[in-house]
Short mmCIF file of C-alpha atoms and ligand atoms in Angstrom, two decimals:
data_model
loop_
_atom_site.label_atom_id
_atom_site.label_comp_id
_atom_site.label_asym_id
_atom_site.label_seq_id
_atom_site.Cartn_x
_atom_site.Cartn_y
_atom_site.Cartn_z
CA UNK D 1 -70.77 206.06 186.41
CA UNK D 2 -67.82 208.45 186.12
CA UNK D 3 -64.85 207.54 188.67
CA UNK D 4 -62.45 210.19 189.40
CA UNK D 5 -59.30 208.21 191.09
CA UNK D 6 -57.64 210.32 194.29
CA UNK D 7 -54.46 208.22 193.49
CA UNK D 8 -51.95 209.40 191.47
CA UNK D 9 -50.46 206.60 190.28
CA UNK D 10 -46.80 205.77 188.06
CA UNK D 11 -47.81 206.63 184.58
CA UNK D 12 -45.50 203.79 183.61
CA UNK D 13 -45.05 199.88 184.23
CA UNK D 14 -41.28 198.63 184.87
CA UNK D 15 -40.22 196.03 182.73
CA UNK D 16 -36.00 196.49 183.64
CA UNK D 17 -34.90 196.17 187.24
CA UNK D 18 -32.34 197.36 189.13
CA UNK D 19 -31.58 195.79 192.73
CA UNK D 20 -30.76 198.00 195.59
CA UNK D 21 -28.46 196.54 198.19
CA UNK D 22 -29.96 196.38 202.22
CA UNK D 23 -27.39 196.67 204.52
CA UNK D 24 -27.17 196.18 208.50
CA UNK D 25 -26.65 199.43 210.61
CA UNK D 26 -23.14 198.28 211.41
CA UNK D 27 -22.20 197.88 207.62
CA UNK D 28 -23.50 201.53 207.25
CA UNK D 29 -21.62 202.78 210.02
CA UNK D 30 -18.54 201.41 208.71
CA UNK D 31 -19.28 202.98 205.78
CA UNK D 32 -19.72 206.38 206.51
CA UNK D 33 -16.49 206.30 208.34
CA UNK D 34 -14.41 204.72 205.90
CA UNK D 35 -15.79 207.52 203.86
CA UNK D 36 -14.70 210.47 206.29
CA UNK D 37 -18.45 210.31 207.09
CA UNK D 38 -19.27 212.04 203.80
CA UNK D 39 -22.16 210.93 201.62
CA UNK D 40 -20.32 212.33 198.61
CA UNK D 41 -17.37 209.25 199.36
CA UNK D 42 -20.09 206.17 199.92
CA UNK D 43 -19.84 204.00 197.11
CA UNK D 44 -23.49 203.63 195.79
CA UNK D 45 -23.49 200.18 196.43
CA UNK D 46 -23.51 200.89 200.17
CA UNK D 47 -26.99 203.40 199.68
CA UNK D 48 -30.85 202.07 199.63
CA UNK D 49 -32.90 204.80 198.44
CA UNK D 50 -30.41 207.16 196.38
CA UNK D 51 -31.48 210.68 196.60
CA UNK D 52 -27.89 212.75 196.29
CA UNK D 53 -29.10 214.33 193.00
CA UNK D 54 -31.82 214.35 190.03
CA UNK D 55 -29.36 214.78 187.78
CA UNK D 56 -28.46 211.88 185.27
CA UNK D 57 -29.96 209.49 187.46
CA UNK D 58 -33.78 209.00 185.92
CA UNK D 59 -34.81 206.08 184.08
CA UNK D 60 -34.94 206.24 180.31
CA UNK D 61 -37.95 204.65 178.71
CA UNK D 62 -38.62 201.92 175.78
CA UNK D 63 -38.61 204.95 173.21
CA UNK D 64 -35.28 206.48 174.37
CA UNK D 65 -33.27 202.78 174.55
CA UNK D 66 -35.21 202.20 170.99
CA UNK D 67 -33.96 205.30 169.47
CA UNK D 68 -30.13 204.99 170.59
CA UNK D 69 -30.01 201.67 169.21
CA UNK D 70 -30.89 203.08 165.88
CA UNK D 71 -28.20 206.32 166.47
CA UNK D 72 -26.06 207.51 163.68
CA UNK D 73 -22.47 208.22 164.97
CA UNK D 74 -21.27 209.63 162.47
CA UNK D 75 -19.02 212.68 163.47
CA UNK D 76 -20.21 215.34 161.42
CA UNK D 77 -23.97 215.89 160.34
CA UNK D 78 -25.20 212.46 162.29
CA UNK D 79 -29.20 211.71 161.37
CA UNK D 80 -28.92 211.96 165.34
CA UNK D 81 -28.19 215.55 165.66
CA UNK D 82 -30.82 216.81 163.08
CA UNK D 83 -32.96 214.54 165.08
CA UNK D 84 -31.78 216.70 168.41
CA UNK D 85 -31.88 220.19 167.38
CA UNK D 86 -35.47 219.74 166.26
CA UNK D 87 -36.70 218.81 169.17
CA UNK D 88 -34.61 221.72 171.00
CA UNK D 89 -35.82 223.90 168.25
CA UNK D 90 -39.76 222.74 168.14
CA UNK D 91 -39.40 223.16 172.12
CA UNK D 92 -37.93 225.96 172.80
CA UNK D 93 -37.58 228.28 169.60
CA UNK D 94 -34.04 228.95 169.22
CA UNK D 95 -32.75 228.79 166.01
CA UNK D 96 -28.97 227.78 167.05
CA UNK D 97 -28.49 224.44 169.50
CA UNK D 98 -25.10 223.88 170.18
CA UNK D 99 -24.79 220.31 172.17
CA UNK D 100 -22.60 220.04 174.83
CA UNK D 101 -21.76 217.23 177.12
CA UNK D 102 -23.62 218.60 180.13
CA UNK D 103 -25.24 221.81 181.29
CA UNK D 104 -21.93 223.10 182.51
CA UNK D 105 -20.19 222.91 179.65
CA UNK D 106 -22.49 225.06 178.07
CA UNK D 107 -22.17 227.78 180.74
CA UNK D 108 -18.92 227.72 179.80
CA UNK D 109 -18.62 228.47 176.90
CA UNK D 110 -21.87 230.95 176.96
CA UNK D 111 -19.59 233.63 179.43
CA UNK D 112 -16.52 232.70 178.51
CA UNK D 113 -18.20 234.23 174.94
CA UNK D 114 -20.13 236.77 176.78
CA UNK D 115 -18.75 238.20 180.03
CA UNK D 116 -15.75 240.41 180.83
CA UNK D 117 -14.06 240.86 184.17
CA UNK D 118 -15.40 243.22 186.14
CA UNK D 119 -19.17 242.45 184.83
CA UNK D 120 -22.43 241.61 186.80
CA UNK D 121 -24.31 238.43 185.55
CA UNK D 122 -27.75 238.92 187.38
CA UNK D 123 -30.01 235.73 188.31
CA UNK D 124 -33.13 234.52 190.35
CA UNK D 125 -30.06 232.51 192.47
CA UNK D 126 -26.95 231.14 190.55
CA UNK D 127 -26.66 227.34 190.23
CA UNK D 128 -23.22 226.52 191.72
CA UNK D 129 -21.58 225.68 188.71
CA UNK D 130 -23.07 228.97 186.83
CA UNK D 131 -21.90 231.49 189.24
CA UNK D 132 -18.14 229.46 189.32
CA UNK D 133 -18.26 229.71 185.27
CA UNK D 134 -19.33 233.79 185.32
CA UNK D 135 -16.53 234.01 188.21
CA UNK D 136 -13.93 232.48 185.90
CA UNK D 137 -14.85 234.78 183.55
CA UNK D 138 -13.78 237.24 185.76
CA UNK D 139 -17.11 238.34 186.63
CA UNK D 140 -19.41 238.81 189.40
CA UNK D 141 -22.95 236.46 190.18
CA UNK D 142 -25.39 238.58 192.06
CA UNK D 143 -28.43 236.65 193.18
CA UNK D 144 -31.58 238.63 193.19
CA UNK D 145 -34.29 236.20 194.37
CA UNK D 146 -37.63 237.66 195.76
CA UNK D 147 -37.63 238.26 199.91
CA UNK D 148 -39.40 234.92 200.70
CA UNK D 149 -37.43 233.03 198.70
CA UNK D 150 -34.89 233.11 201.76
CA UNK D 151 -37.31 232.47 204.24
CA UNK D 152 -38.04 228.40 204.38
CA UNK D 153 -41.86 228.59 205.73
CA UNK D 154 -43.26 231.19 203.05
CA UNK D 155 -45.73 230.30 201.27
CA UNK D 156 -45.39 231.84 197.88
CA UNK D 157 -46.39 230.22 194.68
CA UNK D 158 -43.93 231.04 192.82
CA UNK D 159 -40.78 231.07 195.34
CA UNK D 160 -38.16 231.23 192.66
CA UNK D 161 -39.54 234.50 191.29
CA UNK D 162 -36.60 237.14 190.31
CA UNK D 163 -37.05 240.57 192.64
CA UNK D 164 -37.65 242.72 189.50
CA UNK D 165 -37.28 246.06 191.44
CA UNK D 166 -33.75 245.05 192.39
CA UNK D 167 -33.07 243.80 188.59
CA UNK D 168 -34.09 247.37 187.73
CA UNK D 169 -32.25 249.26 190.22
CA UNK D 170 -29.03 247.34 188.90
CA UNK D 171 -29.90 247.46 185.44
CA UNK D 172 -30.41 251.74 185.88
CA UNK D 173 -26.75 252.06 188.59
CA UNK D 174 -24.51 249.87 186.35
CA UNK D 175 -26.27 250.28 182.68
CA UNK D 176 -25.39 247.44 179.72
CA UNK D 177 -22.03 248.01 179.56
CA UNK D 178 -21.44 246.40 183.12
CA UNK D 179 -24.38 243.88 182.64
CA UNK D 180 -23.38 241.67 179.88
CA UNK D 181 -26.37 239.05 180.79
CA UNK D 182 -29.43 238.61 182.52
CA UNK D 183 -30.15 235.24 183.84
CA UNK D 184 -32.85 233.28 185.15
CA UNK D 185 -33.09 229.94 186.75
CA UNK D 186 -36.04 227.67 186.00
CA UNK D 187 -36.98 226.17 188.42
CA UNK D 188 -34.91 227.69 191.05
CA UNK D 189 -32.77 225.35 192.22
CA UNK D 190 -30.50 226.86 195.12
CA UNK D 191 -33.51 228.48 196.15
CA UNK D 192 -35.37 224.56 196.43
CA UNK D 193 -36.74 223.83 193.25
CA UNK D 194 -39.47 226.99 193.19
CA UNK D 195 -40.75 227.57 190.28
CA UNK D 196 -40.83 231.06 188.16
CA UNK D 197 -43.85 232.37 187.22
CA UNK D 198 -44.55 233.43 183.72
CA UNK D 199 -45.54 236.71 184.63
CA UNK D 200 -42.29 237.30 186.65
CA UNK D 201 -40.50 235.69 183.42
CA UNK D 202 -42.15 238.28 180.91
CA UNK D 203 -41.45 241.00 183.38
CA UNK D 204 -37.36 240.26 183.79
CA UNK D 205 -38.16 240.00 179.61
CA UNK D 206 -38.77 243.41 179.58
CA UNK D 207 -36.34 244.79 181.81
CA UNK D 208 -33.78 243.26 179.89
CA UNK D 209 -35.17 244.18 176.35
CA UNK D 210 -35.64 247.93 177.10
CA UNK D 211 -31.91 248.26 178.21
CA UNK D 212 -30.71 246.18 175.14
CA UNK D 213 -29.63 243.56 177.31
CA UNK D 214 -29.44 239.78 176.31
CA UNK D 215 -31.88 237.43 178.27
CA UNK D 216 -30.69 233.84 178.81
CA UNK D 217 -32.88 231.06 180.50
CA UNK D 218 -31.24 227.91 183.02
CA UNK D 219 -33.54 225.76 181.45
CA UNK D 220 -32.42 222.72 183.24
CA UNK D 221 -36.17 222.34 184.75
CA UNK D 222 -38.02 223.72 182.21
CA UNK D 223 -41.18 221.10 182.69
CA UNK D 224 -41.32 221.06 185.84
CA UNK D 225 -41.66 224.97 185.83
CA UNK D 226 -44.02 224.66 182.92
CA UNK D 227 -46.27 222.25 184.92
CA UNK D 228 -46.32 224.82 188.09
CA UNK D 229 -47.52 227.59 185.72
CA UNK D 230 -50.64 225.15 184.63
CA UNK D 231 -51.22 224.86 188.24
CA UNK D 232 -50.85 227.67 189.91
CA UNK D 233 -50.89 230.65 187.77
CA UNK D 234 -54.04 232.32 187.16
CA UNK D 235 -55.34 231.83 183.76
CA UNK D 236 -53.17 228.93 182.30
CA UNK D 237 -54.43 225.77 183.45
CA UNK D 238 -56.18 225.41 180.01
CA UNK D 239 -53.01 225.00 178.28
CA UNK D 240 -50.30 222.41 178.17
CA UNK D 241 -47.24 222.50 179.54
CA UNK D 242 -45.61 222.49 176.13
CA UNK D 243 -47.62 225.72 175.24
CA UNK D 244 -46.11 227.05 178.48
CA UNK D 245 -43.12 226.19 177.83
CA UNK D 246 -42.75 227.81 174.49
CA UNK D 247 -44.42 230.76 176.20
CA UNK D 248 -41.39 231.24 178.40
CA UNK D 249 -38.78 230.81 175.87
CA UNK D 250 -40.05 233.00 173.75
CA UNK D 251 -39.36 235.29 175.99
CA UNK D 252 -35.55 234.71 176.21
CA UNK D 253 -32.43 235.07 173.89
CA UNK D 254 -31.56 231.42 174.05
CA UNK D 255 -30.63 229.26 177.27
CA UNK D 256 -28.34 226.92 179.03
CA UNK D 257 -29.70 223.17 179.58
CA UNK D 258 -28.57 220.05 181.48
CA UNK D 259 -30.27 217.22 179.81
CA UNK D 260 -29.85 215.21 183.02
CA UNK D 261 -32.88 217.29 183.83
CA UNK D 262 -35.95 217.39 182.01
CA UNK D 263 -34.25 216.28 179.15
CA UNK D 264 -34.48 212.60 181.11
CA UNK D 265 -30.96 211.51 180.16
CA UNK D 266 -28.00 210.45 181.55
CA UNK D 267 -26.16 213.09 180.52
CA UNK D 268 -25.29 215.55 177.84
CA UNK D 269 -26.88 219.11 177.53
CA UNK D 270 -27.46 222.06 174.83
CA UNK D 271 -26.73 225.92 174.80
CA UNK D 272 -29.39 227.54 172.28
CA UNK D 273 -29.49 230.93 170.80
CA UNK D 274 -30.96 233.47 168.82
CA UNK D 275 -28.33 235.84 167.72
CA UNK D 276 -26.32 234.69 164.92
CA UNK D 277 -23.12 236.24 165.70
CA UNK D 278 -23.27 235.36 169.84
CA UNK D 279 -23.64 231.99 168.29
CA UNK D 280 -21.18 231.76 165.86
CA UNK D 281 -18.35 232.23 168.62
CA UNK D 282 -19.84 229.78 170.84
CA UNK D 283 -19.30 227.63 168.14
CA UNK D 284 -15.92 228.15 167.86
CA UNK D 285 -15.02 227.36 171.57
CA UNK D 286 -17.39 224.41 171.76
CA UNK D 287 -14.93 223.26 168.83
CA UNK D 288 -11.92 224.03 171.12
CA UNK D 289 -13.85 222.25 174.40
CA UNK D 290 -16.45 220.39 173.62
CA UNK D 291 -16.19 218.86 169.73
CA UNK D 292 -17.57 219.40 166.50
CA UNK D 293 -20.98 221.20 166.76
CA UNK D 294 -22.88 218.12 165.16
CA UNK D 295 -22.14 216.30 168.36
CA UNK D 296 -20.53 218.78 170.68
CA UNK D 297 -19.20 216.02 173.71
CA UNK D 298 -22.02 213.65 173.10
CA UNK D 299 -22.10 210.24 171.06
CA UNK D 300 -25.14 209.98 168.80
CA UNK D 301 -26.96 207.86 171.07
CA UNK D 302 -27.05 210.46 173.97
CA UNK D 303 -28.34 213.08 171.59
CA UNK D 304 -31.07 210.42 170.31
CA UNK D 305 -32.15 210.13 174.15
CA UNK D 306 -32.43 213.55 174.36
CA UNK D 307 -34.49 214.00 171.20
CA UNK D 308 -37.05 211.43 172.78
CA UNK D 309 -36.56 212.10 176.30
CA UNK D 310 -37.27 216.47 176.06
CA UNK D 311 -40.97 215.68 174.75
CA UNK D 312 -41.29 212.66 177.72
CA UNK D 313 -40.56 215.49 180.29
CA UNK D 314 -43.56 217.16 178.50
CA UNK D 315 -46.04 214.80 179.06
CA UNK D 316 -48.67 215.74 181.55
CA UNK D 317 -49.42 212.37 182.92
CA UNK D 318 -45.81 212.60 183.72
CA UNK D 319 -45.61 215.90 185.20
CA UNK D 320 -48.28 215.53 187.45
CA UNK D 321 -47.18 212.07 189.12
CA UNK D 322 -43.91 213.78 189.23
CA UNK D 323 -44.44 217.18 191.34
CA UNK D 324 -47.34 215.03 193.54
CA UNK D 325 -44.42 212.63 194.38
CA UNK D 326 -42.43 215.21 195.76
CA UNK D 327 -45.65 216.98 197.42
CA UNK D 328 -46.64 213.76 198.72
CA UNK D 329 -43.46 213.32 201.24
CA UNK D 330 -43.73 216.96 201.70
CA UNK D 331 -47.80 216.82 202.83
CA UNK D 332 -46.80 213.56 205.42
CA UNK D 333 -43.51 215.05 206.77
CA UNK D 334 -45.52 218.44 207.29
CA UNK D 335 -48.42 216.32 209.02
CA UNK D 336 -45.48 214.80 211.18
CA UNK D 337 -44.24 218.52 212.10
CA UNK D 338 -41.06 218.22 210.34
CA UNK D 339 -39.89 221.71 209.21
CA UNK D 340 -39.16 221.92 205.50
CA UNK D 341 -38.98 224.35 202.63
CA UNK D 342 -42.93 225.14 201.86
CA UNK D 343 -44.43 225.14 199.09
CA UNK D 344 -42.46 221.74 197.82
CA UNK D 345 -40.81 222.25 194.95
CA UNK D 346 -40.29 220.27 191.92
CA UNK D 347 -37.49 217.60 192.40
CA UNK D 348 -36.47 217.71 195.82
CA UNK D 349 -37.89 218.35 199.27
CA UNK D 350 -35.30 220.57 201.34
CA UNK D 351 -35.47 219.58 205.28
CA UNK D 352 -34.55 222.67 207.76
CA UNK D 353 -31.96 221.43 209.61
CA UNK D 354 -31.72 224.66 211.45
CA UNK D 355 -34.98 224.65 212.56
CA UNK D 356 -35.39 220.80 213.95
CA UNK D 357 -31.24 220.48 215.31
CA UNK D 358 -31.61 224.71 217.35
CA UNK D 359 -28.59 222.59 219.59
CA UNK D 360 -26.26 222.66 216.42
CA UNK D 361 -24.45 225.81 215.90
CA UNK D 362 -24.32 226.48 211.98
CA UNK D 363 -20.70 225.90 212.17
CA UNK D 364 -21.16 222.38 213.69
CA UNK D 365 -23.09 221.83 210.38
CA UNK D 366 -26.46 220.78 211.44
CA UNK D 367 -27.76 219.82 208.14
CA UNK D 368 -24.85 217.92 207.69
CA UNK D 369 -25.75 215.80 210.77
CA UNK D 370 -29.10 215.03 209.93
CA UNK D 371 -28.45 213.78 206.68
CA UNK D 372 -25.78 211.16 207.98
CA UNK D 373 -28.01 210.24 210.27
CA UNK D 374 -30.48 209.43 207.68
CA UNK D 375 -28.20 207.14 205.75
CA UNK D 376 -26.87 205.57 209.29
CA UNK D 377 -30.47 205.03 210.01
CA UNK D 378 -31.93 203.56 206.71
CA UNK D 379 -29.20 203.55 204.14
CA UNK D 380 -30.83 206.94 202.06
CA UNK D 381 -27.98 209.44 201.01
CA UNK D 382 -29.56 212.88 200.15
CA UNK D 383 -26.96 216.16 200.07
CA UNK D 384 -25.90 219.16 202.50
CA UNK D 385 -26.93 222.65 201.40
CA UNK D 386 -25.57 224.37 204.31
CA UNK D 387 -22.33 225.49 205.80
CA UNK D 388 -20.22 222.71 204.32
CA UNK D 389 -21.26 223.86 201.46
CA UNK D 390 -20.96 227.29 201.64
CA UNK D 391 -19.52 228.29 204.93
CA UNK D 392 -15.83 228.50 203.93
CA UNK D 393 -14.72 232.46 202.44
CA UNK D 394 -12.33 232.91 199.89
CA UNK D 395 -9.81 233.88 202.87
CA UNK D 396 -9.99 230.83 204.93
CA UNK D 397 -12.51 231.88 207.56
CA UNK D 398 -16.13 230.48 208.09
CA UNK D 399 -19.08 232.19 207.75
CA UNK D 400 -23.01 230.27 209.05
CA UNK D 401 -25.02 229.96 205.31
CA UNK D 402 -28.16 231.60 204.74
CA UNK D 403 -29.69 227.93 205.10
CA UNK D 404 -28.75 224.74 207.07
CA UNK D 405 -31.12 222.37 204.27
CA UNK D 406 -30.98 218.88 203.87
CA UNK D 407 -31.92 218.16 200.14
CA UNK D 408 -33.51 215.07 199.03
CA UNK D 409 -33.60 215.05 195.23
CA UNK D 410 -35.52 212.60 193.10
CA UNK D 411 -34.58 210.56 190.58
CA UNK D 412 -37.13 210.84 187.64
CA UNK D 413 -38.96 207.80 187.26
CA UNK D 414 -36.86 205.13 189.28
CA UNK D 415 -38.76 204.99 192.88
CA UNK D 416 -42.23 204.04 193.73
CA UNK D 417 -45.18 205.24 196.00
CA UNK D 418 -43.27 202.21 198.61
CA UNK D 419 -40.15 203.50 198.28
CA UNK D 420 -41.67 207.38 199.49
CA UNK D 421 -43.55 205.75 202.32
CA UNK D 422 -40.15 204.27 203.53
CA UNK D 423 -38.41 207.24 202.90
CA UNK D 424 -40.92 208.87 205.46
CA UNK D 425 -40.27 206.34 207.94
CA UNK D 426 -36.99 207.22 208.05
CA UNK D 427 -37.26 211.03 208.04
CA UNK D 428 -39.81 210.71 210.97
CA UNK D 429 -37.52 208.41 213.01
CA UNK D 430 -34.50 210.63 212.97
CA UNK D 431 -36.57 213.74 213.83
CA UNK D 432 -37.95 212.10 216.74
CA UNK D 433 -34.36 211.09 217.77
CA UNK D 434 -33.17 214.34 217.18
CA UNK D 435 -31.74 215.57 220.56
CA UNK D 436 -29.05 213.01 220.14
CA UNK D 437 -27.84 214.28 217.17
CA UNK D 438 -23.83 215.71 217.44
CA UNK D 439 -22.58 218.22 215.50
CA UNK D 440 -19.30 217.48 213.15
CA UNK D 441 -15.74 219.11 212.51
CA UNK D 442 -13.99 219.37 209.25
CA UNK D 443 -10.62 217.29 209.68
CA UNK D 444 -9.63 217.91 206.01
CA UNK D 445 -11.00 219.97 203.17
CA UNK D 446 -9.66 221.35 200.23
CA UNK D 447 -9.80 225.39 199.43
CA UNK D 448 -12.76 225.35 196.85
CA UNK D 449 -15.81 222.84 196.61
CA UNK D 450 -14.61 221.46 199.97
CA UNK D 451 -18.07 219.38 200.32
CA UNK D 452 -16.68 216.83 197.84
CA UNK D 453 -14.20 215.96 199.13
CA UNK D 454 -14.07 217.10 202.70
CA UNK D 455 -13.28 214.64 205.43
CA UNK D 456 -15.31 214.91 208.89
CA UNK D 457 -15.29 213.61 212.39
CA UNK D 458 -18.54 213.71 214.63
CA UNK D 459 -17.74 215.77 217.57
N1 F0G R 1 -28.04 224.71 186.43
C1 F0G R 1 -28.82 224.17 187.38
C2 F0G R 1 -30.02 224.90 187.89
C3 F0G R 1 -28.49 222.90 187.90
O1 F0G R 1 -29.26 222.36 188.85
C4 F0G R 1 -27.35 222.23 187.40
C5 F0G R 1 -26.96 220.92 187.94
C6 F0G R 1 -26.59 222.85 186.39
C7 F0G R 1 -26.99 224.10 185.93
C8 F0G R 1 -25.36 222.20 185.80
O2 F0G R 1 -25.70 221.14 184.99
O3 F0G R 1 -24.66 219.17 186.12
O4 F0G R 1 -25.32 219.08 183.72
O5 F0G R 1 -23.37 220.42 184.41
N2 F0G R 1 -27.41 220.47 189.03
C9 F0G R 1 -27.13 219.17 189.64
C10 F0G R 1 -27.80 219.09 190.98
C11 F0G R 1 -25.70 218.77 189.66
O6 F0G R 1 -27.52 218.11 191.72
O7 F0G R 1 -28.63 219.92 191.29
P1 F0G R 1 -24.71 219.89 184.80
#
């Protein structure tokens, strides 16, 4: 008798605990306010179910503790970085790997080697920190996702696709000498964690090759892209994610990676490269920023987790408990009727404000709302991505965002099926209780990045 189980269960057993504090309503409340009711000021003590970011917060496994007890710290040529850059290198194909102590570091020093003021640094949609690093630069970050990547209800399979027509329209007006980079985010973060098909990665490929035009990768989700090219892609289900993987670097110049993503670690991060010159000056600032390019920001144990922790990310068992975790609060929230970024993506599930709070203007930061009201209501802290976040101009003034989303971002491998359920209970509550939601006002902010540190009073 063959038995083919529906459940998708952990592909791991927990032998290392962590407690997570309850706390009464009126502890919460007291919380939030001592915090200038922003999540971003809670202390985590005061949060359940911990859902702010995926980044640096997964659980490492036997292997990865194992392997950092055994790190070489030496400062030049450690056993641990020859250990690190072949994994990068067996991964992803790039002959340099420069570490750097997270993924922002290396977008650092990648345009402040490669881009010019008065350049264009194309992407699918800039991470935060990537667009800030090609503005410092002196540069300009031009999204160019595909149409339904702005519209939260389309189904696409591959949401996170780059809008190739508009990459070659920009490519032909502004030529190579104003385009010092092509970019492309995988998975797409800012756009909800949609993946990038392969097909839409070798067609960017080519645009870029044929006008001479580097090609560099935000690998930061590699995996979890790889595993929705098995899945959904025509014609690739037959080979592993690794195999995709390798398939989409291969068509790149190098990339930029935070290895508090699918590298599973707490933090550090790599830029890799093909081009021998290109990577000889990157190694010279990541001297100046970072630290010798054996270690590059990181202690030896950090690049030993990473070594172990990039081919953990591979797994399949793995992948597939970890996208049907996400799909799973997705498929019960969308059974409830609560509006929210469709497909699901990867490591987060994006809520619509907008669409569940229509009695919130943008600029009484709806999303904002409902996510307080999910930690007031069962201690679970998840982030803004709405006009906090990116309503205030250069100038001053205040401008709706494209989005009012509420993102809840998993940790990789710390909460359970129980912990989802709960999670759900939650969600479901505060959309029922919706009407009574209040919008907030900004009593304090500062003049970049003001969701930090902002400080807000319901109204
Ligand atoms: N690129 C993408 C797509 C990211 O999501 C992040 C970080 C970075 C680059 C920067 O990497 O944090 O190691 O410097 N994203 C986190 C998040 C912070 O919450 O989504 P980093």
């Amino acid at each position: 008798m063959t038995f083919t189980p529906r459940t998708i269960i952990e592909p791991f057993r927990i032998r290392s605990v962590e407690p997570i504090r309850f706390t009464t309503e009126a502890q919460r409340s007291a919380a939030l306010t001592a915090a200038g009711h922003n999540p971003f000021q809670l202390r985590s003590d005061d949060v359940l179910i911990d859902l702010l970011t995926d980044s640096g917060t997964g659980a490492m496994s036997a292997k990865q503790w194992a392997g950092m007890l055994a790190s070489d710290e030496s400062y030049a040529g450690a056993r641990s970085f020859y250990r690190f850059e072949s994994a990068v290198r067996d991964i992803t194909g790039f002959r340099h790997v420069l570490p750097t102590h997270q993924g922002r570091a290396a977008e650092h020093i990648l345009m402040s080697a490669m881009v010019k003021p008065g350049q264009i640094v194309p992407n699918n949609t800039h991470f935060d920190t990537t667009r800030a690093h090609v503005e410092h630069a002196g540069g300009e970050a031009r999204d160019l996702p595909i149409a339904e990547a702005r519209q939260p209800r389309a189904l696409h399979p591959f949401k996170g696709n780059m809008d190739v027509e508009a990459l070659e329209r920009l490519v032909s007006a502004e030529g190579r000498e104003r385009i010092p980079l092509i970019m492309l985010t995988v998975t797409n973060n800012s756009g909800g964690g949609q993946p990038v098909s392969l097909e839409n990665v070798r067609a960017v490929s080519a645009v870029a090759r044929r006008a001479g035009i580097p090609f560099i990768l935000d690998a930061c989700r590699f995996a979890e892209n790889a595993w929705f090219i098995h899945t959904r892609e025509p014609d690739h289900e037959s080979r592993t994610p690794r195999d995709i993987a390798r398939l989409v670097f291969e068509c790149a110049d190098g990339c930029t990676m935070s290895a508090k993503k699918d590298g599973m670690a707490n933090i550090g991060g790599f830029l890799a490269l093909n081009d021998d010159a290109l990577a000889a000056r990157c190694r010279t600032l990541e001297i100046l920023t970072e630290g010798f390019p054996t270690y590059g920001g990181m202690a030896g144990y950090d690049l030993e987790a990473i070594a172990q922790g990039l081919w953990e990310a591979l797994d399949p068992d793995y992948l597939r408990y970890r996208v049907r975790s996400i799909a799973y609060l997705g498929d019960k929230l969308t059974e409830a009727g609560v509006p929210l970024v469709l497909p699901t993506g990867g490591h987060a599930v994006y809520l619509d404000a907008a669409a569940m709070l229509p009695h919130i203007p943008a600029l009484e930061y709806p999303a904002w709302s409902f996510n307080n009201a999910l930690y007031l209501t069962g201690g679970v802290r998840g982030v803004e991505i709405g006009s906090v976040m990116f309503g205030r101009r250069p100038d001053g003034s205040e401008q709706p965002a494209a989005m009012e989303l509420v993102r809840l971002a998993f940790p990789r491998r710390v909460y359970t099926q129980s912990h989802v359920d709960y999670l759900a209970e939650v969600i479901l509550h505060v959309h029922a209780e919706r009407a009574q939601l209040r919008g907030y006002r900004i009593v304090e902010e500062q003049p970049a990045l003001r969701h930090f540190t902002a400080r807000l009073e319901p109204r």
